[in-house]
Tab-separated table of C-alpha atoms and ligand atoms in Angstrom:
chain	number	residue	atom	x	y	z
O	1	MET	CA	-59.708	241.846	68.886
O	2	ALA	CA	-56.318	242.254	70.735
O	3	ASP	CA	-54.406	239.205	71.165
O	4	PHE	CA	-53.514	238.437	74.886
O	5	THR	CA	-52.332	234.695	74.440
O	6	ASP	CA	-48.552	235.530	74.877
O	7	LEU	CA	-49.566	236.800	78.461
O	8	GLY	CA	-48.744	234.527	81.538
O	9	VAL	CA	-50.382	234.433	84.787
O	10	LYS	CA	-48.511	237.249	86.490
O	11	ASP	CA	-48.730	239.434	83.441
O	12	ILE	CA	-52.513	238.898	83.069
O	13	ARG	CA	-53.234	239.214	86.811
O	14	ASP	CA	-51.226	242.582	87.220
O	15	GLY	CA	-52.769	243.764	83.774
O	16	VAL	CA	-56.253	243.286	84.834
O	17	ALA	CA	-55.602	244.852	88.456
O	18	SER	CA	-54.255	247.984	86.927
O	19	GLY	CA	-56.906	248.456	84.530
O	20	GLU	CA	-54.756	248.069	81.434
O	21	PHE	CA	-57.199	245.541	79.942
O	22	THR	CA	-60.123	243.630	81.008
O	23	ALA	CA	-60.528	240.003	82.207
O	24	ARG	CA	-63.245	239.856	79.529
O	25	GLU	CA	-60.937	240.745	77.048
O	26	VAL	CA	-58.321	238.206	78.041
O	27	ALA	CA	-60.985	235.331	78.253
O	28	GLU	CA	-62.257	236.011	74.906
O	29	SER	CA	-58.667	235.926	73.269
O	30	PHE	CA	-58.086	232.626	74.893
O	31	ASN	CA	-61.501	231.232	74.320
O	32	ALA	CA	-60.641	232.113	70.381
O	33	ALA	CA	-57.355	230.486	70.594
O	34	VAL	CA	-58.796	227.239	71.963
O	35	ALA	CA	-61.472	227.174	69.480
O	36	ASP	CA	-58.632	227.639	66.751
O	37	ALA	CA	-56.440	224.832	67.999
O	38	ALA	CA	-58.870	221.782	68.076
O	39	VAL	CA	-56.372	220.009	66.057
O	40	LEU	CA	-54.051	219.709	69.134
O	41	ASN	CA	-56.780	217.742	70.885
O	42	ALA	CA	-55.580	219.223	73.933
O	43	PHE	CA	-59.225	219.726	75.470
O	44	ILE	CA	-61.869	217.033	75.869
O	45	VAL	CA	-64.495	219.686	76.453
O	46	THR	CA	-64.204	223.361	76.304
O	47	THR	CA	-66.100	225.839	78.651
O	48	PRO	CA	-65.780	229.304	77.170
O	49	GLU	CA	-69.028	230.391	79.128
O	50	HIS	CA	-67.229	229.509	82.395
O	51	ALA	CA	-64.155	231.626	81.280
O	52	LEU	CA	-66.334	234.444	80.436
O	53	ALA	CA	-68.398	234.355	83.502
O	54	ALA	CA	-65.447	234.269	85.853
O	55	ALA	CA	-63.838	237.045	83.799
O	56	GLU	CA	-66.986	239.288	84.141
O	57	LYS	CA	-67.105	238.597	87.950
O	58	VAL	CA	-63.546	239.829	88.197
O	59	ASP	CA	-64.089	242.965	86.111
O	60	ALA	CA	-67.135	243.750	88.171
O	61	ASP	CA	-65.318	243.332	91.586
O	62	ARG	CA	-62.501	245.573	90.313
O	63	ALA	CA	-65.243	248.225	89.190
O	64	ALA	CA	-66.686	248.030	92.788
O	65	GLY	CA	-63.305	248.530	94.394
O	66	LYS	CA	-63.033	244.999	95.925
O	67	GLN	CA	-60.049	243.286	96.783
O	68	LEU	CA	-59.038	240.900	93.826
O	69	GLY	CA	-57.725	237.174	94.164
O	70	LYS	CA	-54.291	235.682	93.426
O	71	MET	CA	-55.607	234.393	90.057
O	72	ALA	CA	-58.031	237.342	89.300
O	73	GLY	CA	-58.769	237.444	85.462
O	74	VAL	CA	-56.622	234.265	84.498
O	75	PRO	CA	-58.416	231.695	82.545
O	76	ILE	CA	-56.750	228.290	82.929
O	77	GLY	CA	-57.099	224.694	81.421
O	78	MET	CA	-58.216	222.041	83.894
O	79	LYS	CA	-56.872	218.704	83.669
O	80	ASP	CA	-59.798	216.415	83.427
O	81	LEU	CA	-58.979	214.665	86.257
O	82	PHE	CA	-60.390	217.236	88.714
O	83	ALA	CA	-64.110	216.904	89.439
O	84	THR	CA	-65.903	219.972	88.169
O	85	HIS	CA	-69.392	220.591	89.038
O	86	GLY	CA	-71.854	220.156	86.226
O	87	VAL	CA	-69.062	219.831	83.837
O	88	GLN	CA	-68.299	216.414	82.359
O	89	THR	CA	-65.218	214.706	84.234
O	90	THR	CA	-63.908	211.656	82.532
O	91	ALA	CA	-60.343	211.073	83.374
O	92	ALA	CA	-60.064	210.587	79.934
O	93	SER	CA	-62.139	207.322	80.156
O	94	HIS	CA	-64.937	205.583	78.383
O	95	ILE	CA	-65.976	204.309	81.642
O	96	LEU	CA	-66.623	208.019	82.983
O	97	GLU	CA	-67.882	209.360	79.770
O	98	GLY	CA	-70.950	211.614	80.559
O	99	PHE	CA	-70.160	211.741	84.197
O	100	LYS	CA	-71.047	215.258	85.444
O	101	PRO	CA	-70.065	215.565	89.114
O	102	GLU	CA	-72.423	217.127	91.668
O	103	TYR	CA	-69.331	218.573	93.503
O	104	GLU	CA	-66.202	220.432	92.783
O	105	SER	CA	-62.591	219.362	93.681
O	106	THR	CA	-61.108	221.360	96.328
O	107	VAL	CA	-58.159	222.565	94.081
O	108	SER	CA	-60.405	223.671	91.357
O	109	SER	CA	-62.730	225.532	94.046
O	110	ASN	CA	-59.644	227.227	95.315
O	111	LEU	CA	-58.741	228.351	91.812
O	112	TRP	CA	-62.242	229.696	91.149
O	113	ALA	CA	-62.226	231.389	94.615
O	114	ALA	CA	-58.820	233.108	93.709
O	115	GLY	CA	-60.464	234.680	90.397
O	116	ALA	CA	-59.559	231.988	87.972
O	117	GLY	CA	-61.869	231.038	85.084
O	118	MET	CA	-61.926	227.661	83.232
O	119	LEU	CA	-61.256	227.252	79.583
O	120	GLY	CA	-62.143	223.664	79.535
O	121	LYS	CA	-61.310	220.089	80.750
O	122	LEU	CA	-57.967	219.141	79.381
O	123	ASN	CA	-57.108	215.739	77.739
O	124	LEU	CA	-54.741	213.321	79.676
O	125	ASP	CA	-53.597	209.612	79.782
O	126	GLN	CA	-56.483	207.507	80.809
O	127	PHE	CA	-56.789	207.732	84.522
O	128	ALA	CA	-53.366	209.428	84.377
O	129	MET	CA	-51.720	206.262	83.351
O	130	GLY	CA	-49.205	206.874	80.887
O	131	SER	CA	-46.173	209.065	79.728
O	132	SER	CA	-47.344	210.051	76.246
O	133	ASN	CA	-51.032	211.038	76.189
O	134	GLU	CA	-51.797	208.136	73.765
O	135	THR	CA	-53.962	206.240	76.263
O	136	SER	CA	-56.879	208.606	76.368
O	137	TYR	CA	-60.166	207.496	75.215
O	138	PHE	CA	-60.604	210.895	73.502
O	139	GLY	CA	-57.557	210.341	71.379
O	140	ASN	CA	-53.929	211.290	71.419
O	141	VAL	CA	-52.898	214.899	72.303
O	142	ASN	CA	-50.506	216.507	69.954
O	143	SER	CA	-47.435	218.541	70.906
O	144	PRO	CA	-47.336	221.963	69.162
O	145	TRP	CA	-43.666	221.086	69.050
O	146	ARG	CA	-41.924	219.327	66.066
O	147	LYS	CA	-38.538	218.366	65.181
O	148	GLU	CA	-36.902	220.732	62.820
O	149	GLY	CA	-37.398	219.602	59.320
O	150	SER	CA	-40.122	217.215	60.124
O	151	ASN	CA	-43.982	216.943	60.188
O	152	ALA	CA	-44.057	213.881	62.545
O	153	ALA	CA	-46.588	214.362	65.218
O	154	MET	CA	-44.771	214.423	68.720
O	155	SER	CA	-45.877	213.327	72.178
O	156	PRO	CA	-46.742	216.281	74.527
O	157	GLY	CA	-45.682	213.836	77.332
O	158	GLY	CA	-48.022	212.178	79.819
O	159	SER	CA	-50.082	212.142	81.813
O	160	SER	CA	-50.683	215.882	81.970
O	161	GLY	CA	-50.312	215.909	78.139
O	162	GLY	CA	-53.438	218.186	77.383
O	163	SER	CA	-52.069	220.561	80.087
O	164	SER	CA	-48.559	220.738	78.525
O	165	SER	CA	-49.563	221.074	74.930
O	166	ALA	CA	-52.207	223.912	75.817
O	167	VAL	CA	-49.748	225.933	77.728
O	168	ALA	CA	-46.883	225.554	75.281
O	169	SER	CA	-49.145	226.436	72.276
O	170	ARG	CA	-50.375	229.544	74.191
O	171	ILE	CA	-54.037	228.469	74.175
O	172	ALA	CA	-53.943	228.612	77.930
O	173	PRO	CA	-51.621	230.837	79.961
O	174	ALA	CA	-51.474	227.956	82.551
O	175	ALA	CA	-53.077	224.710	83.555
O	176	THR	CA	-53.429	222.349	86.391
O	177	GLY	CA	-51.751	218.985	86.310
O	178	THR	CA	-51.339	216.050	88.498
O	179	ASP	CA	-48.147	214.005	89.228
O	180	THR	CA	-48.272	210.326	90.593
O	181	GLY	CA	-44.716	209.383	89.180
O	182	GLY	CA	-43.669	212.281	86.989
O	183	SER	CA	-46.959	213.347	85.191
O	184	ILE	CA	-46.394	217.311	85.821
O	185	ARG	CA	-42.690	217.162	85.242
O	186	GLN	CA	-42.276	214.986	82.215
O	187	PRO	CA	-44.868	216.623	80.121
O	188	ALA	CA	-43.517	220.185	81.234
O	189	ALA	CA	-40.007	219.071	80.002
O	190	PHE	CA	-41.346	217.687	76.723
O	191	ALA	CA	-43.229	221.021	76.011
O	192	GLY	CA	-40.620	223.605	77.213
O	193	ILE	CA	-42.723	224.898	80.044
O	194	CYS	CA	-42.507	224.909	83.885
O	195	GLY	CA	-44.446	222.435	86.232
O	196	ILE	CA	-43.837	221.805	89.979
O	197	LYS	CA	-45.303	218.849	92.072
O	198	PRO	CA	-45.452	220.210	95.573
O	199	THR	CA	-44.646	218.009	98.896
O	200	TYR	CA	-47.278	215.261	99.125
O	201	GLY	CA	-50.241	216.654	100.925
O	202	ARG	CA	-49.758	220.313	99.955
O	203	CYS	CA	-52.695	220.271	97.565
O	204	SER	CA	-55.934	218.437	98.499
O	205	ARG	CA	-56.776	215.215	96.747
O	206	TRP	CA	-60.508	215.791	97.393
O	207	GLY	CA	-62.399	215.550	94.260
O	208	VAL	CA	-59.526	214.369	91.902
O	209	VAL	CA	-60.002	211.001	90.406
O	210	ALA	CA	-57.647	208.617	92.394
O	211	PHE	CA	-55.028	206.782	90.530
O	212	ALA	CA	-52.389	205.772	93.390
O	213	SER	CA	-53.575	207.736	96.428
O	214	SER	CA	-50.206	207.761	98.400
O	215	LEU	CA	-48.485	209.270	95.427
O	216	ASP	CA	-50.995	211.610	93.636
O	217	GLN	CA	-50.366	215.245	93.984
O	218	ALA	CA	-51.857	218.368	92.035
O	219	GLY	CA	-49.752	221.279	90.848
O	220	PRO	CA	-49.513	223.974	88.402
O	221	MET	CA	-48.023	223.910	84.829
O	222	ALA	CA	-47.237	227.462	83.298
O	223	ARG	CA	-44.681	229.158	81.256
O	224	SER	CA	-42.540	230.689	84.016
O	225	VAL	CA	-41.417	229.998	87.603
O	226	GLU	CA	-43.146	233.039	88.953
O	227	ASP	CA	-46.396	231.825	87.365
O	228	CYS	CA	-46.102	228.373	89.086
O	229	ALA	CA	-45.302	230.129	92.241
O	230	ILE	CA	-48.697	232.309	92.141
O	231	MET	CA	-50.853	229.432	90.902
O	232	LEU	CA	-49.415	226.935	93.531
O	233	GLU	CA	-50.526	229.471	96.189
O	234	ALA	CA	-53.947	229.504	94.906
O	235	MET	CA	-54.089	225.539	94.671
O	236	ALA	CA	-52.594	224.631	97.993
O	237	GLY	CA	-53.932	224.555	101.633
O	238	PHE	CA	-55.178	222.469	104.251
O	239	ASP	CA	-58.428	220.582	103.648
O	240	PRO	CA	-60.206	218.587	106.206
O	241	LYS	CA	-61.827	216.552	103.550
O	242	ASP	CA	-58.388	214.927	102.578
O	243	SER	CA	-57.096	212.881	105.614
O	244	THR	CA	-53.537	213.228	104.127
O	245	SER	CA	-53.680	217.030	103.534
O	246	LEU	CA	-51.017	218.864	105.324
O	247	GLN	CA	-52.019	221.080	108.213
O	248	MET	CA	-49.589	223.905	107.371
O	249	ASP	CA	-50.349	227.413	106.247
O	250	VAL	CA	-49.680	228.137	102.545
O	251	PRO	CA	-46.216	230.001	102.355
O	252	THR	CA	-45.992	233.184	100.300
O	253	TRP	CA	-43.944	231.625	97.417
O	254	GLU	CA	-44.335	234.522	94.933
O	255	ALA	CA	-42.978	236.968	97.583
O	256	GLY	CA	-40.315	234.802	98.855
O	257	LEU	CA	-38.822	234.136	95.125
O	258	SER	CA	-35.169	234.935	94.937
O	259	ALA	CA	-32.534	233.673	92.344
O	260	ASP	CA	-29.621	234.457	94.665
O	261	LEU	CA	-28.307	231.029	96.039
O	262	LYS	CA	-25.516	232.128	98.002
O	263	GLY	CA	-24.769	229.516	100.975
O	264	LYS	CA	-27.026	226.888	99.192
O	265	LYS	CA	-25.734	223.508	98.158
O	266	VAL	CA	-26.920	221.627	95.138
O	267	GLY	CA	-26.430	217.905	95.164
O	268	ILE	CA	-25.614	215.883	92.109
O	269	ALA	CA	-26.462	212.269	92.654
O	270	LYS	CA	-23.978	209.906	90.835
O	271	GLU	CA	-26.794	207.045	90.444
O	272	TYR	CA	-28.567	209.532	88.097
O	273	ARG	CA	-26.096	208.943	85.443
O	274	MET	CA	-27.788	206.299	83.797
O	275	ASP	CA	-27.296	204.314	80.605
O	276	GLY	CA	-29.741	205.383	77.949
O	277	THR	CA	-29.816	209.050	78.931
O	278	ASP	CA	-29.311	211.323	75.794
O	279	GLU	CA	-26.101	213.037	75.306
O	280	ALA	CA	-27.827	216.437	75.114
O	281	ILE	CA	-29.517	215.635	78.361
O	282	LEU	CA	-26.153	215.153	80.194
O	283	LYS	CA	-24.913	218.293	78.426
O	284	SER	CA	-27.848	220.446	79.823
O	285	TRP	CA	-27.222	218.694	83.310
O	286	GLU	CA	-23.702	219.888	83.221
O	287	GLN	CA	-24.806	223.288	81.871
O	288	GLY	CA	-27.430	223.531	84.909
O	289	LYS	CA	-24.594	222.850	87.231
O	290	GLU	CA	-22.866	225.814	86.048
O	291	TRP	CA	-25.756	228.136	86.022
O	292	LEU	CA	-26.560	227.290	89.769
O	293	ARG	CA	-22.729	227.987	90.574
O	294	ASP	CA	-23.171	231.210	88.743
O	295	ALA	CA	-26.207	232.032	91.082
O	296	GLY	CA	-23.996	231.448	94.040
O	297	ALA	CA	-24.523	227.895	94.823
O	298	GLU	CA	-21.898	225.282	95.941
O	299	ILE	CA	-22.208	222.086	93.747
O	300	VAL	CA	-21.697	218.701	95.870
O	301	ASP	CA	-21.793	215.221	95.073
O	302	ILE	CA	-24.372	212.897	96.608
O	303	SER	CA	-25.362	209.387	96.484
O	304	LEU	CA	-28.909	208.084	96.340
O	305	PRO	CA	-28.004	204.307	96.389
O	306	HIS	CA	-31.571	202.822	95.943
O	307	THR	CA	-32.462	205.026	92.950
O	308	LYS	CA	-32.375	202.029	90.496
O	309	TYR	CA	-34.853	200.182	92.537
O	310	ALA	CA	-37.184	203.271	92.616
O	311	LEU	CA	-38.901	202.716	89.248
O	312	PRO	CA	-39.798	198.977	89.704
O	313	ALA	CA	-40.980	199.767	93.129
O	314	TYR	CA	-43.266	202.437	91.610
O	315	TYR	CA	-44.588	199.956	89.014
O	316	ILE	CA	-45.728	197.714	92.043
O	317	ILE	CA	-47.110	200.200	94.444
O	318	ALA	CA	-48.948	202.491	91.667
O	319	PRO	CA	-50.884	199.801	90.102
O	320	ALA	CA	-51.757	197.971	93.479
O	321	GLU	CA	-53.302	201.391	94.593
O	322	ALA	CA	-54.812	201.801	91.270
O	323	SER	CA	-56.423	198.375	91.376
O	324	SER	CA	-58.199	199.103	94.582
O	325	ASN	CA	-59.127	202.777	93.298
O	326	LEU	CA	-60.565	201.659	90.199
O	327	ALA	CA	-62.908	198.930	91.666
O	328	ARG	CA	-65.447	201.687	92.242
O	329	TYR	CA	-66.144	201.885	88.520
O	330	ASP	CA	-68.655	198.971	88.288
O	331	GLY	CA	-71.412	200.389	85.964
O	332	VAL	CA	-73.666	201.007	89.283
O	333	ARG	CA	-72.518	204.381	90.372
O	334	TYR	CA	-70.994	206.496	87.632
O	335	GLY	CA	-70.786	206.893	83.838
O	336	LEU	CA	-70.946	203.835	81.661
O	337	ARG	CA	-73.228	200.759	82.243
O	338	ASP	CA	-72.914	197.934	79.964
O	339	LEU	CA	-75.993	195.495	80.758
O	340	PRO	CA	-76.179	192.692	78.117
O	341	GLU	CA	-79.669	190.916	77.612
O	342	GLY	CA	-80.585	189.006	80.455
O	343	ALA	CA	-77.559	189.694	82.132
O	344	GLY	CA	-77.052	189.423	86.001
O	345	LEU	CA	-74.974	191.684	88.315
O	346	GLN	CA	-71.622	190.141	87.931
O	347	ASP	CA	-72.055	190.119	84.142
O	348	MET	CA	-72.857	193.987	84.269
O	349	TYR	CA	-69.710	194.508	86.248
O	350	ALA	CA	-67.444	192.485	83.778
O	351	ALA	CA	-69.134	194.014	80.536
O	352	THR	CA	-68.969	197.527	81.942
O	353	ARG	CA	-65.330	197.241	82.872
O	354	ALA	CA	-64.285	195.249	79.689
O	355	ALA	CA	-65.798	198.100	77.547
O	356	GLY	CA	-64.974	201.002	79.843
O	357	PHE	CA	-61.242	200.585	80.413
O	358	GLY	CA	-58.453	200.929	77.996
O	359	ASP	CA	-55.711	198.615	77.495
O	360	GLU	CA	-53.148	200.396	79.818
O	361	VAL	CA	-55.483	200.769	82.659
O	362	LYS	CA	-56.407	197.051	82.389
O	363	ARG	CA	-52.786	196.196	82.432
O	364	ARG	CA	-52.457	198.127	85.678
O	365	ILE	CA	-55.519	196.721	87.204
O	366	LEU	CA	-54.123	193.033	86.553
O	367	ILE	CA	-50.551	193.799	87.890
O	368	GLY	CA	-52.046	195.533	90.973
O	369	THR	CA	-54.368	192.846	91.670
O	370	TYR	CA	-51.650	190.284	91.021
O	371	VAL	CA	-49.068	191.923	93.478
O	372	LEU	CA	-51.641	192.304	96.310
O	373	SER	CA	-53.169	188.633	95.864
O	374	ALA	CA	-52.531	186.359	98.850
O	375	GLY	CA	-49.491	184.427	97.492
O	376	PHE	CA	-47.621	187.472	96.216
O	377	TYR	CA	-48.365	190.221	98.575
O	378	ASP	CA	-45.325	189.644	100.651
O	379	ALA	CA	-42.953	188.951	97.600
O	380	TYR	CA	-44.052	192.057	95.513
O	381	TYR	CA	-46.287	194.599	97.644
O	382	ASN	CA	-44.581	194.461	100.911
O	383	GLN	CA	-41.024	194.350	99.276
O	384	ALA	CA	-41.802	197.461	97.077
O	385	GLN	CA	-42.956	199.223	100.300
O	386	LYS	CA	-39.681	198.355	101.742
O	387	VAL	CA	-37.798	199.731	98.804
O	388	ARG	CA	-40.063	202.825	99.033
O	389	ALA	CA	-38.843	203.550	102.536
O	390	LEU	CA	-35.146	203.049	101.346
O	391	VAL	CA	-35.614	205.504	98.539
O	392	ALA	CA	-36.963	208.050	101.035
O	393	ARG	CA	-34.049	207.204	103.399
O	394	ASP	CA	-31.518	207.893	100.693
O	395	PHE	CA	-32.979	211.418	100.390
O	396	GLU	CA	-33.032	212.036	104.149
O	397	HIS	CA	-29.388	211.243	104.215
O	398	ALA	CA	-28.809	213.551	101.391
O	399	TRP	CA	-30.335	216.493	102.985
O	400	ALA	CA	-27.464	216.433	105.324
O	401	GLU	CA	-25.313	217.560	102.440
O	402	CYS	CA	-27.322	219.646	100.347
O	403	ASP	CA	-30.584	221.841	100.152
O	404	VAL	CA	-31.899	220.923	96.700
O	405	ILE	CA	-30.975	218.193	94.036
O	406	LEU	CA	-30.346	219.020	90.395
O	407	ALA	CA	-31.122	216.137	87.729
O	408	PRO	CA	-32.419	215.804	84.439
O	409	THR	CA	-36.191	215.446	84.327
O	410	THR	CA	-36.256	212.837	81.561
O	411	PRO	CA	-33.790	210.507	79.828
O	412	THR	CA	-34.759	211.805	76.346
O	413	ALA	CA	-36.751	214.718	74.676
O	414	SER	CA	-40.124	214.203	73.330
O	415	PHE	CA	-40.575	211.307	70.813
O	416	PRO	CA	-42.975	210.800	67.919
O	417	LEU	CA	-46.624	209.569	68.785
O	418	GLY	CA	-46.837	205.934	68.132
O	419	SER	CA	-43.023	205.170	68.436
O	420	LEU	CA	-43.181	203.584	72.026
O	421	ASN	CA	-46.776	201.989	72.071
O	422	GLU	CA	-45.608	198.552	71.588
O	423	ASP	CA	-42.933	198.825	74.246
O	424	PRO	CA	-44.528	199.582	77.818
O	425	LEU	CA	-41.022	199.060	79.435
O	426	THR	CA	-39.283	201.797	77.485
O	427	MET	CA	-42.517	204.057	77.949
O	428	TYR	CA	-42.140	203.456	81.711
O	429	LEU	CA	-38.542	204.622	81.723
O	430	ASN	CA	-39.543	208.005	80.905
O	431	ASP	CA	-39.998	208.596	84.654
O	432	VAL	CA	-36.914	207.163	85.821
O	433	PHE	CA	-35.844	210.515	87.047
O	434	ALA	CA	-39.010	211.626	88.312
O	435	VAL	CA	-40.411	208.432	90.412
O	436	PRO	CA	-37.822	208.869	93.363
O	437	ALA	CA	-39.138	212.052	94.300
O	438	SER	CA	-42.731	210.745	93.962
O	439	LEU	CA	-42.054	207.876	96.238
O	440	ALA	CA	-40.415	210.192	98.833
O	441	GLY	CA	-43.398	212.593	98.569
O	442	LEU	CA	-40.877	215.476	97.830
O	443	PRO	CA	-41.320	218.813	96.027
O	444	ALA	CA	-39.822	218.621	92.353
O	445	MET	CA	-40.096	220.845	89.570
O	446	SER	CA	-38.995	220.951	85.856
O	447	VAL	CA	-37.867	223.906	84.160
O	448	PRO	CA	-37.008	224.266	80.602
O	449	ALA	CA	-33.242	224.415	80.028
O	450	ALA	CA	-32.444	224.255	76.249
O	451	LEU	CA	-33.418	222.880	72.817
O	452	THR	CA	-31.746	219.763	71.373
O	453	GLU	CA	-30.146	220.083	67.908
O	454	ASP	CA	-33.318	219.408	66.259
O	455	GLY	CA	-35.481	221.812	68.094
O	456	LEU	CA	-37.054	219.901	70.911
O	457	PRO	CA	-37.224	221.320	74.688
O	458	LEU	CA	-35.297	219.635	77.500
O	459	GLY	CA	-36.056	220.234	81.066
O	460	LEU	CA	-33.967	220.342	84.298
O	461	GLN	CA	-35.399	219.066	87.326
O	462	LEU	CA	-35.022	220.319	91.059
O	463	VAL	CA	-35.802	218.290	93.966
O	464	GLY	CA	-36.151	219.750	97.436
O	465	LYS	CA	-36.701	219.009	101.158
O	466	PRO	CA	-40.176	218.273	102.288
O	467	PHE	CA	-41.999	221.407	102.589
O	468	ASP	CA	-39.332	223.366	100.829
O	469	GLU	CA	-41.298	224.322	97.718
O	470	GLN	CA	-39.651	227.847	98.119
O	471	GLY	CA	-36.028	226.305	97.833
O	472	VAL	CA	-37.155	224.372	94.641
O	473	LEU	CA	-38.724	227.530	92.958
O	474	ASN	CA	-35.793	229.764	93.718
O	475	ALA	CA	-33.252	227.296	92.058
O	476	GLY	CA	-35.630	227.068	89.191
O	477	LEU	CA	-35.619	230.735	89.082
O	478	ALA	CA	-31.732	230.911	88.872
O	479	ILE	CA	-31.987	228.386	86.043
O	480	GLN	CA	-34.930	230.377	84.144
O	481	GLN	CA	-33.006	233.622	84.378
O	482	ARG	CA	-29.620	231.964	83.048
O	483	ALA	CA	-31.371	229.604	80.440
O	484	GLY	CA	-33.211	232.623	78.795
O	485	PHE	CA	-35.565	229.967	77.325
O	486	THR	CA	-37.659	231.963	74.894
O	487	ALA	CA	-38.159	229.460	72.154
O	488	LYS	CA	-41.806	228.917	71.243
O	489	PRO	CA	-43.252	226.243	68.736
O	490	GLU	CA	-43.962	227.402	65.443
O	491	LYS	CA	-47.735	227.613	64.719
O	492	TRP	CA	-48.713	224.959	62.347
O	493	TRP	CA	-52.368	224.169	63.995
Z	1	LIG	N1	-45.774	207.818	83.549
Z	1	LIG	C1	-46.256	207.350	84.974
Z	1	LIG	C2	-47.479	206.170	84.749
Z	1	LIG	O1	-47.774	206.023	83.718
Z	1	LIG	C3	-46.642	208.427	85.896
Z	1	LIG	C4	-48.096	208.960	85.658
Z	1	LIG	C5	-48.280	210.064	86.579
Z	1	LIG	O2	-47.674	210.489	87.227
Z	1	LIG	N2	-49.837	210.059	86.680
Z	1	LIG	O3	-47.851	205.874	85.864
């Protein structure tokens, strides 16, 4: 059997369209690679039959001379936060174990309508809360990357760690992710792949298990900027079922790609020079400036003065919204029900929630309930909302001076699984560069930039104006072309 697993979205789509190979051959190849990589624990369930059925439909459509979709013949991984009809959807939690939705999320429907197939449901941090993929009820996800000369299991990042691990290990050409405060960008950076969180509202949240609704956004994770552009076009679009969905046409991002940045200004925020950032990260940031200059851009200094308050504000707002969203898991409607002998309704709620949620999820529910409680609402929640407005305003001022902002994606490269578990604050710091754009609802992307001395990937982040995914993708493309990042993890699985 020919091996197609090194191919990305564009290669597969074009190869299937031209008849160079069939969608079925591609699906078979990735299905086999998924089955062979169980030790990565990237998937919670695999759905090879879904991938094959979608591929056969594409092959039949092609034979019948029908118009093929944007993702025709591309089998992808679906983060297990997206409801998939008849296929278990858990958000990596025990409380949703066994839940098979009667409906399909808008984003996944859009992808199937564009001709994509599903390899399976990808593991993640439980309810998308985490930065290392260690809070899943279904076990840690392993990164395919290892430090040179070490066998220590490394974190693929989180919460979209199943997605980053699968795409980096080439068991999927692309995957969906979701980003509330960094969960597409940080795992993309850790795994040496690309990932873009679009402007809030671009992708429908309908059918996506809610974490913090004012922040949650879906986006693609793939190995190139082009592949992200193609997949985002297929995912995005107005959806009347999501009241925060943007009523705007989906731009033709793929056709609009250009790495020529002449006339563009790239902002460098002085507040992003933070203590605790690795030397290697600072070096790659410098290198990134050089690359963008080489692409024709002018580099300008900017200030985002409220940056240091963004992370604390996020860790009030996100848990507050989570505590409300997660109130629906009560043992009555979905998944797990723990009904002790002789128990009443309240006991059932308590027993189900005690057994069904993991520690990190409980921590967030407790924090969220606390900051929303009568005596503390003004001191914490309202204050955090004010900070959020100030962070957003910082960006609005910055857009008077630049078109796109270049920053590191993360303060460090990946770390060994288990090394930060006892230290939630350091874990939260992973998203220090990612969270400001989330609070402001801006499009932001991570692109692989370099390897550290011990062989781990580093990402650079581009943040754009509202609705300017094109500007983000184009600056990302300029970096991709100059970074020439071709490193791939050595197969040990
Ligand atoms: N790591 C962050 C958190 O734990 C972000 C998660 C996300 O974006 N889903 O909340």
